[in-house]
């Protein structure tokens, strides 16, 4: 067995969703329960900024790393070859990425509450992306918007690399 695998059992694959849902609830609970009231506007803006930045981060990671740097390119290529397989970034790797590249710099630059806010926003964006991406590969789309997303995503999977 490999130390880090990108293909998971159903239990491990769906545990990733549970992990991030719990993380979102905990981050939200800490912020609502403990952040000083005078900091709430800044915290809310940090959450929004984190969520908005997620799309840019996802695009850059996907374009530059998953389609440009080995071994990530090879691992991501496996997802393109077998789109129905339960292939995903290991939770430990994605959580470490969020901690090192979001929480730590945001906390150092803006303090604990803004750091947690930005982390909540980025984590919520990652979670939403994961659900939508899973749906594109494993669910029958309902509604024109989701059918269009699935079609565009399928074109990406079959585009020459």
C-alpha positions as MATLAB code, in Angstrom:
seq = 'XXXXXXXXXXXXXXXXXXXXXXXXXXXXXXXXXXXXXXXXXXXXXXXXXXXXXXXXXXXXXXXXXXXXXXXXXXXXXXXXXXXXXXXXXXXXXXXXXXXXXXXXXXXXXXXXXXXXXXXXXXXXXXXXXXXXXXXXXXXXXXXXXXXXXXXXXXXXXXXXX';
ca = [
       0.000    0.000    0.000;
       1.262    3.469   -0.885;
       1.878    6.005    1.876;
      -0.210    8.594    0.026;
      -2.878    7.324   -2.322;
      -5.131    9.410   -4.529;
      -7.691    6.635   -5.038;
      -9.782    5.979   -1.964;
     -12.323    3.557   -0.584;
     -15.854    4.956   -0.325;
     -15.405    5.417    3.426;
     -12.182    7.419    3.086;
     -13.464    9.392    0.095;
     -16.610   10.528    1.918;
     -14.753   11.012    5.219;
     -12.959   13.884    3.460;
     -16.306   15.645    2.970;
     -17.192   15.003    6.617;
     -13.804   16.326    7.780;
     -14.258   19.608    5.933;
     -17.884   19.999    6.995;
     -16.831   19.572   10.638;
     -13.929   22.004   10.108;
     -16.326   24.615    8.682;
     -18.757   24.210   11.587;
     -15.923   24.421   14.145;
     -14.333   27.479   12.530;
     -17.706   29.198   12.346;
     -18.450   28.285   15.965;
     -15.111   29.634   17.195;
     -15.540   32.869   15.258;
     -19.149   33.472   16.306;
     -18.540   32.368   19.883;
     -15.187   33.963   20.653;
     -14.169   36.662   18.179;
     -14.517   40.158   19.647;
     -17.667   41.930   18.445;
     -15.643   44.905   17.198;
     -13.727   42.538   14.881;
     -16.803   40.966   13.244;
     -16.902   43.200   10.157;
     -13.253   42.422    9.449;
     -13.837   38.725   10.112;
     -16.833   38.692    7.743;
     -14.754   40.404    5.049;
     -11.959   37.863    5.598;
     -14.453   35.001    5.178;
     -15.754   36.542    1.947;
     -12.207   37.183    0.690;
     -11.220   33.578    1.438;
     -14.250   32.216   -0.411;
     -13.710   34.514   -3.399;
      -9.998   33.712   -3.520;
     -10.749   29.990   -3.582;
     -11.721   30.091   -7.270;
      -8.453   31.756   -8.236;
      -6.435   29.368   -6.068;
      -8.231   26.351   -7.540;
      -7.643   27.579  -11.096;
      -3.946   28.262  -10.500;
      -3.379   24.964   -8.671;
      -5.197   23.030  -11.362;
      -3.535   24.770  -14.288;
      -0.002   25.176  -12.959;
       0.391   22.211  -10.593;
      -2.041   19.455  -11.649;
      -1.337   20.021  -15.340;
       2.272   21.096  -15.068;
       4.304   19.554  -12.243;
       5.158   15.910  -11.663;
       4.086   13.849   -9.715;
       0.859   15.882   -9.482;
       0.398   15.874  -13.253;
       0.562   12.072  -13.369;
      -1.820   11.683  -10.421;
      -4.291   14.180  -11.882;
      -3.997   12.491  -15.262;
      -5.284    9.330  -13.603;
      -8.413   11.273  -12.602;
      -8.842   12.308  -16.252;
      -8.410    8.720  -17.443;
     -10.865    7.290  -14.882;
     -13.332   10.085  -14.050;
     -15.759    7.806  -12.168;
     -13.084    6.454   -9.804;
     -12.989    7.835   -6.258;
      -9.806    9.817   -6.840;
      -9.145   12.889   -4.718;
      -6.402   14.786   -2.968;
      -5.649   13.070    0.363;
      -7.215   14.978    3.266;
      -3.873   15.326    5.066;
      -2.375   17.010    2.000;
      -5.279   19.397    1.369;
      -5.527   20.289    5.080;
      -1.777   20.942    5.244;
      -2.073   23.132    2.146;
      -4.849   25.182    3.751;
      -2.959   25.502    7.036;
       0.389   26.467    5.486;
      -0.783   28.636    2.610;
      -3.939   30.212    4.051;
      -4.190   30.073    7.833;
      -0.530   30.745    8.684;
       0.067   33.741    6.381;
      -3.388   35.229    7.059;
      -2.826   34.918   10.808;
       0.656   36.416   10.613;
      -0.609   39.319    8.501;
      -4.002   39.982   10.071;
      -4.095   38.314   13.459;
      -5.899   35.255   14.742;
      -9.486   36.312   13.953;
      -8.827   37.429   10.392;
      -6.682   34.325    9.874;
      -9.506   32.073   11.022;
     -11.986   34.035    8.896;
      -9.895   33.699    5.733;
      -9.403   30.005    6.504;
     -13.154   29.522    6.949;
     -13.844   31.185    3.595;
     -11.184   29.198    1.749;
     -12.282   25.939    3.403;
     -15.927   26.605    2.531;
     -14.899   27.282   -1.075;
     -12.896   24.057   -1.179;
     -15.801   22.098    0.322;
     -18.328   23.557   -2.156;
     -15.946   22.864   -5.040;
     -15.528   19.266   -3.852;
     -19.284   18.707   -3.730;
     -19.837   20.202   -7.184;
     -16.900   18.297   -8.655;
     -18.180   15.051   -7.139;
     -21.651   15.758   -8.547;
     -20.213   16.323  -12.024;
     -18.612   12.895  -11.964;
     -21.143   10.808  -10.063;
     -24.633   12.335  -10.247;
     -27.111   12.804  -13.054;
     -27.376   16.597  -13.420;
     -30.681   18.304  -12.704;
     -31.190   21.731  -14.134;
     -29.603   23.589  -17.019;
     -26.814   25.166  -14.931;
     -25.499   21.820  -13.662;
     -25.856   20.148  -17.076;
     -23.772   22.955  -18.593;
     -21.118   22.616  -15.834;
     -20.937   18.871  -16.417;
     -20.606   19.342  -20.188;
     -17.819   21.917  -19.798;
     -16.030   19.731  -17.268;
     -16.250   16.725  -19.602;
     -14.717   18.842  -22.378;
     -11.844   19.643  -20.018;
     -11.313   15.952  -19.309;
     -11.102   15.149  -23.002;
      -9.048   18.164  -24.108;
      -5.510   17.422  -25.314;
      -2.997   18.060  -22.540;
];
